[in-house]
mmCIF file of C-alpha atoms and ligand atoms in Angstrom:
data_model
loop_
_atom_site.group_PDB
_atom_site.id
_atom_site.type_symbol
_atom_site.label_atom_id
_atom_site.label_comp_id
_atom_site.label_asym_id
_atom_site.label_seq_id
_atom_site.Cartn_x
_atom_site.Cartn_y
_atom_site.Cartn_z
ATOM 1 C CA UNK A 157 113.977 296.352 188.878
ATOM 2 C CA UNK A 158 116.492 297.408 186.529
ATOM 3 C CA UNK A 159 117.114 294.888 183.487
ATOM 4 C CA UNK A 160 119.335 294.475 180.482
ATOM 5 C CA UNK A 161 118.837 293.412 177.233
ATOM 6 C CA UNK A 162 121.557 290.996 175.186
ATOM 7 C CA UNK A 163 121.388 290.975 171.368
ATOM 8 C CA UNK A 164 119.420 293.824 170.178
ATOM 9 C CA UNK A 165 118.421 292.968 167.027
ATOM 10 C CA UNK A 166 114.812 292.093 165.137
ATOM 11 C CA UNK A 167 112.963 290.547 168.384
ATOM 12 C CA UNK A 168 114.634 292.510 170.844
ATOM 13 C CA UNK A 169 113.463 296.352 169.246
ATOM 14 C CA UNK A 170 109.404 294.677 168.108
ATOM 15 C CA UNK A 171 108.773 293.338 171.639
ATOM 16 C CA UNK A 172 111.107 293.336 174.276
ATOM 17 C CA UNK A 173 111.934 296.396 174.206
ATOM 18 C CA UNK A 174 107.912 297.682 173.823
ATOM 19 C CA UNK A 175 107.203 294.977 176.864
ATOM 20 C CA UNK A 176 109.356 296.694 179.539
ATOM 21 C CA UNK A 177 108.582 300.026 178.856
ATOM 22 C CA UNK A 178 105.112 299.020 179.460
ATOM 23 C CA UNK A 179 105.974 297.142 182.440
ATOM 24 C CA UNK A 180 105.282 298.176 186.136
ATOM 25 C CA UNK A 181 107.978 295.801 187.457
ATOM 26 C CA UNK A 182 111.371 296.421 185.125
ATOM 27 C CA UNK A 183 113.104 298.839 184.049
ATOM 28 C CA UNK A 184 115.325 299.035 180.679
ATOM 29 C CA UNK A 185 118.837 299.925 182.009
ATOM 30 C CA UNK A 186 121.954 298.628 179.744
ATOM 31 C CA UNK A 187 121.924 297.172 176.796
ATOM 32 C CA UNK A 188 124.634 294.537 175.105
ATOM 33 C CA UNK A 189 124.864 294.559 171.210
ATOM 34 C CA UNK A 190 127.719 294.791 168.767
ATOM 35 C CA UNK A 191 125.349 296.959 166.283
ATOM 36 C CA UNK A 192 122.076 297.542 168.081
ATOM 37 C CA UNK A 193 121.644 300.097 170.382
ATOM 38 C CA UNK A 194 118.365 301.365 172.334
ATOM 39 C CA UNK A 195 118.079 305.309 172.342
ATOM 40 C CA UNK A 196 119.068 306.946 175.739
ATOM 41 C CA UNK A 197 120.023 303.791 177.545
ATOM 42 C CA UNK A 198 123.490 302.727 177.996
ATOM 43 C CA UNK A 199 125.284 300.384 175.684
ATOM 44 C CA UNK A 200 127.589 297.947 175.746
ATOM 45 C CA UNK A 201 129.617 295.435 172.726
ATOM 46 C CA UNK A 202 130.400 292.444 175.575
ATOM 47 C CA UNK A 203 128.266 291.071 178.176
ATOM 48 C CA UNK A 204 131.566 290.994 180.299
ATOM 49 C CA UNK A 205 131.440 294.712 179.936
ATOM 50 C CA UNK A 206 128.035 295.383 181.319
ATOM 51 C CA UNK A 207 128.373 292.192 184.012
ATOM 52 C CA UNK A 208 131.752 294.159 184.939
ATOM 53 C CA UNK A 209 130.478 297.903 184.901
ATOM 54 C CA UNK A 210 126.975 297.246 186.206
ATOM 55 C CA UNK A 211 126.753 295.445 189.503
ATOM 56 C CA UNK A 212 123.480 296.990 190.409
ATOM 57 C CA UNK A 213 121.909 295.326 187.360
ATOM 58 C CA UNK A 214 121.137 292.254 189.091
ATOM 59 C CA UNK A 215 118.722 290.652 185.757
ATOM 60 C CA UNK A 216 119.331 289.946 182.072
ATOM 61 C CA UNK A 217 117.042 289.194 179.062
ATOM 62 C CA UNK A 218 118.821 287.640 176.434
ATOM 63 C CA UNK A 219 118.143 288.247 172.767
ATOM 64 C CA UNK A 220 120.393 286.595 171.148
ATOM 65 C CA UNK A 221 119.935 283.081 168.304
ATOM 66 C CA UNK A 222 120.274 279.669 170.305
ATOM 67 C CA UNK A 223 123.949 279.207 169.183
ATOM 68 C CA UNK A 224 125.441 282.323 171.317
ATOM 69 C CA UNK A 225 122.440 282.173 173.957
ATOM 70 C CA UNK A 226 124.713 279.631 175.832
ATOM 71 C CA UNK A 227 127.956 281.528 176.971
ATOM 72 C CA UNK A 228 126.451 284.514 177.109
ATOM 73 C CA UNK A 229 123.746 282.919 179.896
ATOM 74 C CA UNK A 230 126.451 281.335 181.706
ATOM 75 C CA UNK A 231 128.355 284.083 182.100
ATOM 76 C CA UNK A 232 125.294 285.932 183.773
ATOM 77 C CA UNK A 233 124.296 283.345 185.774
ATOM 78 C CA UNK A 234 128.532 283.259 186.889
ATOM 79 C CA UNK A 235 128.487 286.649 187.924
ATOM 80 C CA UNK A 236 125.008 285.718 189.993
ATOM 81 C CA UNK A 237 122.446 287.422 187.767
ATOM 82 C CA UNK A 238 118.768 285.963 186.868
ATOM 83 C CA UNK A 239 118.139 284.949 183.715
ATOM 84 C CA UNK A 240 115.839 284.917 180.891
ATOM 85 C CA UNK A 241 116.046 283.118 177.914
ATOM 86 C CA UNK A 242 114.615 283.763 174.150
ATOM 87 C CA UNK A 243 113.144 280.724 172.941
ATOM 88 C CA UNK A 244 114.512 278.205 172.014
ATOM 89 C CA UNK A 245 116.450 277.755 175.402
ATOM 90 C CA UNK A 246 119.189 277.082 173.600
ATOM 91 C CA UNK A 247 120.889 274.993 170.669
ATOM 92 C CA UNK A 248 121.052 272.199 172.199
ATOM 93 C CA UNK A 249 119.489 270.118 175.212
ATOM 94 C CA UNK A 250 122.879 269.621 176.557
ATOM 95 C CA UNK A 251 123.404 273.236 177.177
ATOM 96 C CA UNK A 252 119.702 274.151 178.526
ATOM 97 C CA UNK A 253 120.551 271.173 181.347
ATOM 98 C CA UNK A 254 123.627 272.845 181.705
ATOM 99 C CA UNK A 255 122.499 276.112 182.342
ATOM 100 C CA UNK A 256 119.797 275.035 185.004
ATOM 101 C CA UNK A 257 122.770 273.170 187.502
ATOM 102 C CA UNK A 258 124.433 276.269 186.720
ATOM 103 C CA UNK A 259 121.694 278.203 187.998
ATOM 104 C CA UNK A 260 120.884 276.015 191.024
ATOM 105 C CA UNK A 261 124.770 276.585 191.957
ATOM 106 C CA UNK A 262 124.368 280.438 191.839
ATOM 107 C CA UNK A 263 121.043 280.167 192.907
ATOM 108 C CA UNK A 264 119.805 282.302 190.442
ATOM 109 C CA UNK A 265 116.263 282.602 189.021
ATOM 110 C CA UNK A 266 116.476 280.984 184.906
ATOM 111 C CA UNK A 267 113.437 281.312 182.826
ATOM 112 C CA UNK A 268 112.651 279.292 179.034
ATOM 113 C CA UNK A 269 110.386 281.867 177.467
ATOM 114 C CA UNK A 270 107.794 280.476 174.906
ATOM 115 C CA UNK A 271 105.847 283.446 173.914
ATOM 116 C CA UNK A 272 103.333 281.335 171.903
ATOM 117 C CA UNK A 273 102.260 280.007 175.159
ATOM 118 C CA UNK A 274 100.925 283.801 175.752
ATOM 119 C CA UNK A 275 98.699 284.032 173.278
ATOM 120 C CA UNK A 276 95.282 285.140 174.266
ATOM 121 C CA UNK A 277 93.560 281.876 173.664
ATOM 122 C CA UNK A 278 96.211 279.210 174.526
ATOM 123 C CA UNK A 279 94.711 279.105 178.205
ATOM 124 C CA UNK A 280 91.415 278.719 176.827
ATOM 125 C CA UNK A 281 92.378 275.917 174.503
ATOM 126 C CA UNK A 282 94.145 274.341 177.750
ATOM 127 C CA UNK A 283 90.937 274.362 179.685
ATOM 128 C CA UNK A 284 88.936 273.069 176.783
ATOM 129 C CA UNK A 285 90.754 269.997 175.885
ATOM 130 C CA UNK A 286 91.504 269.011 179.797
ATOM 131 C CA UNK A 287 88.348 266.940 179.893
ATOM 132 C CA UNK A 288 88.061 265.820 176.377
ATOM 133 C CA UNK A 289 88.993 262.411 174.494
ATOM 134 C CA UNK A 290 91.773 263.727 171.724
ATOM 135 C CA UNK A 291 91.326 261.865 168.221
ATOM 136 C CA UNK A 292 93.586 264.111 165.904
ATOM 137 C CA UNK A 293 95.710 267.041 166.457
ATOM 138 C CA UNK A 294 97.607 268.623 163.541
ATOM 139 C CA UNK A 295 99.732 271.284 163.463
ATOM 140 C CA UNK A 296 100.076 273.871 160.314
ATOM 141 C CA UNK A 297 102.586 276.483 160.032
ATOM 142 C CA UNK A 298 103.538 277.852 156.712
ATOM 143 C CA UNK A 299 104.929 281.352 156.736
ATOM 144 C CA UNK A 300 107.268 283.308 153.913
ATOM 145 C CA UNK A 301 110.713 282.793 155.660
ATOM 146 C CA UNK A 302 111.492 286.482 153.397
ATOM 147 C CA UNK A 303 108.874 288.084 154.928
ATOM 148 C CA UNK A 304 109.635 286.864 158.698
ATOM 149 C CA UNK A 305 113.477 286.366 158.419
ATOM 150 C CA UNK A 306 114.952 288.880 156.370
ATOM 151 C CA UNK A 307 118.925 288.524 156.195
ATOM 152 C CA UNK A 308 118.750 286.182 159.462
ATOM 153 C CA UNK A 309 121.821 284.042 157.862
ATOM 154 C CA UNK A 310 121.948 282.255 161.523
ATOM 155 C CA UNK A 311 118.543 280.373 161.177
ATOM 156 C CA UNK A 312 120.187 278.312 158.133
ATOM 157 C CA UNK A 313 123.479 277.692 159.808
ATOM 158 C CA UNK A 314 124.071 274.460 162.539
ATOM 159 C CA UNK A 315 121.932 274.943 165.603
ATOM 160 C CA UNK A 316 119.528 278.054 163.878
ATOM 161 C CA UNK A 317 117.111 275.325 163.550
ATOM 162 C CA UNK A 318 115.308 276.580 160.508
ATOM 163 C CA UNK A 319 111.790 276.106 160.279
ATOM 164 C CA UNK A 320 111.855 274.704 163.537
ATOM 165 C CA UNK A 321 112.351 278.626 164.826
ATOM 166 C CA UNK A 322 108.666 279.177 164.244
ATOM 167 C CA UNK A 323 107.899 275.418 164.236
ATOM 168 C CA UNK A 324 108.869 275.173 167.888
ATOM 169 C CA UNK A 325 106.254 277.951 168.322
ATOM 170 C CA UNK A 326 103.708 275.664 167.705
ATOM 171 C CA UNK A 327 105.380 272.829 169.815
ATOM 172 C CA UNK A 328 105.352 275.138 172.953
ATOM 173 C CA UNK A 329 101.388 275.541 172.329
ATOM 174 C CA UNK A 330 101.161 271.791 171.367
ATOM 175 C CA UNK A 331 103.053 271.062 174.875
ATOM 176 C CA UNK A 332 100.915 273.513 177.024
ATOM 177 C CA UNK A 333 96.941 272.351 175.854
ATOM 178 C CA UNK A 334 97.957 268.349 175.377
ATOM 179 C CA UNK A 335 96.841 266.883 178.767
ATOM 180 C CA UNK A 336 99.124 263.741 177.827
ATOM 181 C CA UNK A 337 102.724 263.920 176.590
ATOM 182 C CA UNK A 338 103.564 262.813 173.195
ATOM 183 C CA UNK A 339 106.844 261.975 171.424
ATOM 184 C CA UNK A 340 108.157 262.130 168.044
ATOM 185 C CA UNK A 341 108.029 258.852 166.225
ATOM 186 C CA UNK A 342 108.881 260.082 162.230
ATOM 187 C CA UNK A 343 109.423 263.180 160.619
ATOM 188 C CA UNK A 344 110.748 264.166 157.199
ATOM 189 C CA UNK A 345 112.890 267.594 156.726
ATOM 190 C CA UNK A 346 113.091 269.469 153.730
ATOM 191 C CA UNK A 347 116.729 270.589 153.502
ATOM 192 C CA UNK A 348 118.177 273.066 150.615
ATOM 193 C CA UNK A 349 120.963 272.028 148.966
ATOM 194 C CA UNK A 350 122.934 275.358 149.584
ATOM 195 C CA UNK A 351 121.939 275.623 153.550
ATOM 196 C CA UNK A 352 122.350 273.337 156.746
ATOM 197 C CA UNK A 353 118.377 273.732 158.010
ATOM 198 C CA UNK A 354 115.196 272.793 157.169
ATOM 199 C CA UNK A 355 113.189 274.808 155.042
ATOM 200 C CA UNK A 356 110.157 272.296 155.353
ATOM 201 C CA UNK A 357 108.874 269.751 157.717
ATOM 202 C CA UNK A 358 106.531 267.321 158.620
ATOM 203 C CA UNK A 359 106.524 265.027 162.229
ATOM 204 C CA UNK A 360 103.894 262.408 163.379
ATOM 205 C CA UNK A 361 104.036 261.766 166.995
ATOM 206 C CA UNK A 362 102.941 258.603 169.626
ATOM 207 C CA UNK A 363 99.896 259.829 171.265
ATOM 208 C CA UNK A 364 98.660 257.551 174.519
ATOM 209 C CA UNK A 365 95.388 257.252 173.455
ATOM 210 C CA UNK A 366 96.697 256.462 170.228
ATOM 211 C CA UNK A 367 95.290 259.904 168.447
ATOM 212 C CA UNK A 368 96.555 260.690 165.217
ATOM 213 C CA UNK A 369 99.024 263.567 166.334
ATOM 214 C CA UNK A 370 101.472 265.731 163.217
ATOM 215 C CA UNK A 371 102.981 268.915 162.406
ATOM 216 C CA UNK A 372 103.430 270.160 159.423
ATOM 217 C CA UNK A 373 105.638 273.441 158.768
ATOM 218 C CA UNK A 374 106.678 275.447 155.720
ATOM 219 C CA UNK A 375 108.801 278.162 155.150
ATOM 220 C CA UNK A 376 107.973 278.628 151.280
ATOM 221 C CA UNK A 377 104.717 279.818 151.936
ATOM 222 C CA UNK A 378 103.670 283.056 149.910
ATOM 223 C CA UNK A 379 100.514 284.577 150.242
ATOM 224 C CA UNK A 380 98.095 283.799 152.981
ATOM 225 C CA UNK A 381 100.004 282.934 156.432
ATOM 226 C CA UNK A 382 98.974 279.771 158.695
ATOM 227 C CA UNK A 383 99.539 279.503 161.690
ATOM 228 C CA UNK A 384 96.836 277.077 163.255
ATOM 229 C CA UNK A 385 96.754 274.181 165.601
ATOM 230 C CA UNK A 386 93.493 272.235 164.978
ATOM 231 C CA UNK A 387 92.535 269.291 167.621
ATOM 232 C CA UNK A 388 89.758 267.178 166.806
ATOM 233 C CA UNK A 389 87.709 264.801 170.050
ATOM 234 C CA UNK A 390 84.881 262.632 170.972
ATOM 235 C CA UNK A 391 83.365 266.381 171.993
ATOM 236 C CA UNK A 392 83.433 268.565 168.808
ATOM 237 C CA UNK A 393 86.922 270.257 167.376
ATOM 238 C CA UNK A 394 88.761 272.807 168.366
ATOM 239 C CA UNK A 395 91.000 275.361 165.865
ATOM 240 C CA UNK A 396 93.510 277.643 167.123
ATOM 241 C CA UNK A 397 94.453 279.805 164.620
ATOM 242 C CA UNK A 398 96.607 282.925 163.833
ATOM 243 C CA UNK A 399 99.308 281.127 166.330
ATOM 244 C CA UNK A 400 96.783 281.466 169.131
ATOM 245 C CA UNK A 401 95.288 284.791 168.951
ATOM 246 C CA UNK A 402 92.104 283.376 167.526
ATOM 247 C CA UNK A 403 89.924 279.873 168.933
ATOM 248 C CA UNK A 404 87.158 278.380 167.308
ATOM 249 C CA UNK A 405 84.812 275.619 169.123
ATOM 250 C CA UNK A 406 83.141 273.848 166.061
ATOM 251 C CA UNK A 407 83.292 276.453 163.922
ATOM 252 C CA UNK A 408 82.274 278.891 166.574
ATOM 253 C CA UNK A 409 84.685 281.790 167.202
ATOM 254 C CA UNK A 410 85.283 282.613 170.746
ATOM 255 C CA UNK A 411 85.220 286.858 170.463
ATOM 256 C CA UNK A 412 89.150 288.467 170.202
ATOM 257 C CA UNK A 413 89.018 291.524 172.923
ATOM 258 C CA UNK A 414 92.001 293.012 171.821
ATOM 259 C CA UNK A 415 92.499 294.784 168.350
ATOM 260 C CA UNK A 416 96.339 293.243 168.229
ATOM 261 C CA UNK A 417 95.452 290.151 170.456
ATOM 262 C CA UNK A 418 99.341 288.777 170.357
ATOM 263 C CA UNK A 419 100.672 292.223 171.864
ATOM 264 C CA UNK A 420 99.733 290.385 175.321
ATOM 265 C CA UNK A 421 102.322 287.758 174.480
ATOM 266 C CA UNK A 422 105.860 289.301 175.584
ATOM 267 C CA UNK A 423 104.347 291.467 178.560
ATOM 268 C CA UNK A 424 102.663 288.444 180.030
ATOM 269 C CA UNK A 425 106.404 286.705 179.586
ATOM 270 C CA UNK A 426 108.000 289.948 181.579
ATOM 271 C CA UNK A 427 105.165 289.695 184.170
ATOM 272 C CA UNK A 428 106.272 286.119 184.958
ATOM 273 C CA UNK A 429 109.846 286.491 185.373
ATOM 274 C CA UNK A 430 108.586 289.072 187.792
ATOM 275 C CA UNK A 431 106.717 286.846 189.962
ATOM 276 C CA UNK A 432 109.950 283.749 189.136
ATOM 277 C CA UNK A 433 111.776 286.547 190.869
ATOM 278 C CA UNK A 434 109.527 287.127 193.714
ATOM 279 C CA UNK A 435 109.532 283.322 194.632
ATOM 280 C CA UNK A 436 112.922 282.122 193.068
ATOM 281 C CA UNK A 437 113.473 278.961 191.268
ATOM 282 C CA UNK A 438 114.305 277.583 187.879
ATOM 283 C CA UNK A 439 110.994 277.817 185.205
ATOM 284 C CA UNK A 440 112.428 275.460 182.364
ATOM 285 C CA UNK A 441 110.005 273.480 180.304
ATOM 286 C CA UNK A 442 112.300 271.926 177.611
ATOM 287 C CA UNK A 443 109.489 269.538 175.936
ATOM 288 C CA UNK A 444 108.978 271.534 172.519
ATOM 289 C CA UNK A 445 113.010 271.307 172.375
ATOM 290 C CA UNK A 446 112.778 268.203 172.727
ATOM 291 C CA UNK A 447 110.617 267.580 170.204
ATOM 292 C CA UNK A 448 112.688 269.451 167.642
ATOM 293 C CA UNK A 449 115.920 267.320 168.921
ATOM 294 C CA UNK A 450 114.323 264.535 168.422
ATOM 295 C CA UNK A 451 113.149 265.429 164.647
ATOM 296 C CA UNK A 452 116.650 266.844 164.366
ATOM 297 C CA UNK A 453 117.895 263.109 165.120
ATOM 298 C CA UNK A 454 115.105 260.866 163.322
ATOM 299 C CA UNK A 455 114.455 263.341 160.684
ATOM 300 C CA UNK A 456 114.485 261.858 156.835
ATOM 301 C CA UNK A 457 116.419 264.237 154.965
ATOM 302 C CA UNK A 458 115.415 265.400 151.409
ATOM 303 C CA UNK A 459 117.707 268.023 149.497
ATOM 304 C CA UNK A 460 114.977 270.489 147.750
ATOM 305 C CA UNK A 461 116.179 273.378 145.782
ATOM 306 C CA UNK A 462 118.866 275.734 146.731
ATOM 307 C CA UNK A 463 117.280 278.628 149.188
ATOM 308 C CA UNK A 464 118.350 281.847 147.910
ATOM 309 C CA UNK A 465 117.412 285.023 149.628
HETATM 310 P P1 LIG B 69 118.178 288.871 164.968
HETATM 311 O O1 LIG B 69 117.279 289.940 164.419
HETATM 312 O O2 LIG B 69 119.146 288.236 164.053
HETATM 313 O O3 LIG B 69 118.890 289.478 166.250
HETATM 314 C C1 LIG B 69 119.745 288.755 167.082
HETATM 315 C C2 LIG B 69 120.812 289.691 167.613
HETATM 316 O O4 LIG B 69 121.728 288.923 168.377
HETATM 317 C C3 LIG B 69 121.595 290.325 166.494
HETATM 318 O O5 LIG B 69 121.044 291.595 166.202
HETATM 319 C C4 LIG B 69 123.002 290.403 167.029
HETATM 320 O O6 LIG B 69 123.235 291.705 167.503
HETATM 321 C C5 LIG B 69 123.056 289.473 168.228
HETATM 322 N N1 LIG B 69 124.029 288.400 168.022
HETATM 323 C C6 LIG B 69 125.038 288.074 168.867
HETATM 324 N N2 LIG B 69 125.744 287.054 168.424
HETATM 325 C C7 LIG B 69 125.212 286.707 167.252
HETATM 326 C C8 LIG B 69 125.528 285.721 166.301
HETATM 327 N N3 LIG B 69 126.538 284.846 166.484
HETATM 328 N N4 LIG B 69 124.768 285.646 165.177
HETATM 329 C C9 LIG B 69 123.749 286.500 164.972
HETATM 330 N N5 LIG B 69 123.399 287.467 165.876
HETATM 331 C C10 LIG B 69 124.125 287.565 166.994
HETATM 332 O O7 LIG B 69 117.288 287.678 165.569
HETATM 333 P P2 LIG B 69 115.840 287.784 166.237
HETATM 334 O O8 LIG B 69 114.794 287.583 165.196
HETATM 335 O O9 LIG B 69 115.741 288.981 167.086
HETATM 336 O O10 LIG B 69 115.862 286.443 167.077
HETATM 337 C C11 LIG B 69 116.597 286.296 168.265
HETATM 338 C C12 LIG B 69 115.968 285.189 169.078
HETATM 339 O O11 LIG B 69 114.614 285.562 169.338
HETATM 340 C C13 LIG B 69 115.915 283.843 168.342
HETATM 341 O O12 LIG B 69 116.185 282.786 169.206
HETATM 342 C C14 LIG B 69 114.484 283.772 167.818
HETATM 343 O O13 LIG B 69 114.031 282.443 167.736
HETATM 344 C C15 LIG B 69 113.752 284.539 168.895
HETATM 345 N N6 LIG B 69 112.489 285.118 168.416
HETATM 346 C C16 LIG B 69 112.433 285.813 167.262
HETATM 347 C C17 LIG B 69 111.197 286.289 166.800
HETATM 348 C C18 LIG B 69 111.058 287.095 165.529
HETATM 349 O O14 LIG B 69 109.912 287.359 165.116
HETATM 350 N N7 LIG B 69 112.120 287.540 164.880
HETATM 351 C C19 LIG B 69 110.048 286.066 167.539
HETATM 352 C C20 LIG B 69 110.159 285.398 168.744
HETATM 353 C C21 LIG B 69 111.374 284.931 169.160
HETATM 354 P P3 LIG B 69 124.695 292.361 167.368
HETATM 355 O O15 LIG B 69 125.211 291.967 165.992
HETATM 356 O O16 LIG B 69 124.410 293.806 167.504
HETATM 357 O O17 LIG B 69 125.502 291.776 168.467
#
């Protein structure tokens, strides 16, 4: 099938891009970009363009931050194209319910991504805890927002979500291993003074069973990165770590097969909008949005120092 890819720019050249070359069921035909451009395949500025010039183009990945994801989806989904969707689904949860009557109208195919969920050892995780009695589950992800974000001004303006961009990561994990459903019940945001977003973060969440359930995330971290989920129950303790490439059972680490185990992540993605296209249907999970909404809307602010790039 041919595809097209909207908004080529950081995530779009690392993985996409990679992904469907590699892939045995698409085929990178057009892509939409005011700067970006993909060598040898045809570009164009405006989705309208390509929706316009390419009828035969019948699916579109989009690329794009959360804040132009929506009119850019809708106007696929208008002109009867499948969809699929960067994470987060969009910027707000208004818009992702949107898009899905949308789709049902056109009856299109619309898919949320989470790529985190791909990780080699989320599934693993998933099977581990399904039987198990949770106690405490904490979340910790500190990264260097220079190294990650470079000149990204969108993540720090209204609906970029800041730290929540990699913080909702660790929410899609969170959302896929939990055999119960949690929801936020505090959180404190670290804001600059200079920018709209959180730079820092912390959330505690209502857990059934009444397990002590939190997230912490940082963008100011230098040095070592952290990316690691760590779930403790009445059967031992579980760690994911390096945002799910890595699982350790009490200290045990369960062996990593692949020498770059989160290259599986975005072809696994591509491999299920194939098979969302073979059956049809709608594939949005909007629970770690919802999380972030919901930290968005309960969220103690502090103003920390000014973020300067
Ligand atoms: P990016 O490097 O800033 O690229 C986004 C592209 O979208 C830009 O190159 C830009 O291309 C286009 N665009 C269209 N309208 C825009 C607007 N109003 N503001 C900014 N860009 C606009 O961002 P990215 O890192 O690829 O992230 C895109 C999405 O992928 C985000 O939702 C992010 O959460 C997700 N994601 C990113 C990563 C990562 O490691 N970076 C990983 C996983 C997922 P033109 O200027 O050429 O139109």
């Amino acid at each position: 099938m041919d595809i097209a890819l909207i908004g080529i720019g950081k995530i779009a050249i690392d993985q996409h891009v990679p992904a469907i070359a590699a892939s045995p069921d698409f085929s990178l035909a057009a892509t939409v970009s005011r700067h970006g451009r993909v060598e040898g395949v045809e570009s164009f500025t405006e989705i309208a363009e390509l929706l316009a010039a390419r009828d035969d183009i019948r699916v579109v990945s989009l690329c794009l931050p959360p804040v132009p994801r929506f009119e850019a989806a809708a106007k696929a989904i208008r002109a009867g194209r499948h969809v699929m969707l960067e994470k987060p689904p969009g910027a707000t949860l208004a818009e992702c319910h949107a898009l899905i009557k949308l789709a049902k109208e056109h009856k299109v195919c619309l898919f949320a991504t989470w790529h985190s969920r791909e990780a080699d050892k989320v599934a693993l995780a998933k099977a581990w805890l399904a039987d198990k009695r949770l106690t405490s589950l904490q979340v910790t992800w500190k990264e260097d927002v220079r190294r990650w974000h470079p000149g990204q001004d969108w993540i720090w303006e209204p609906g970029g979500m800041g730290v929540f961009d990699p913080g909702i990561n660790a929410l899609s994990i969170v959302t896929e291993i939990l055999p119960d459903d949690i929801h936020l019940t505090e959180a404190t945001l670290d804001v600059p003074a200079n920018r709209q977003t959180p730079i820092g973060a912390e959330l505690s969440f209502y857990h059934p069973q009444g397990a002590r359930v939190g997230a912490i995330f940082d963008w100011r971290q230098e040095g070592e990165q952290i990316w690691t989920i760590e779930a403790v129950t009445d059967q031992g303790t579980l760690t994911l770590l390096d945002g799910g490439a890595r699982i350790q059972i009490d200290g045990v680490e369960d062996a990593v097969k692949d020498e770059n185990p989160l290259a599986g992540e975005y072809p696994r993605l591509y491999a299920r909008m194939a098979r969302l296209l073979s059956t049809g249907g709608i594939d949005m999970d909007l629970r770690p949005m919802i999380h972030v909404c919901d930290a968005l809307a309960l969220g103690r602010r502090n103003s920390v120092a000014p973020f300067i790039e």
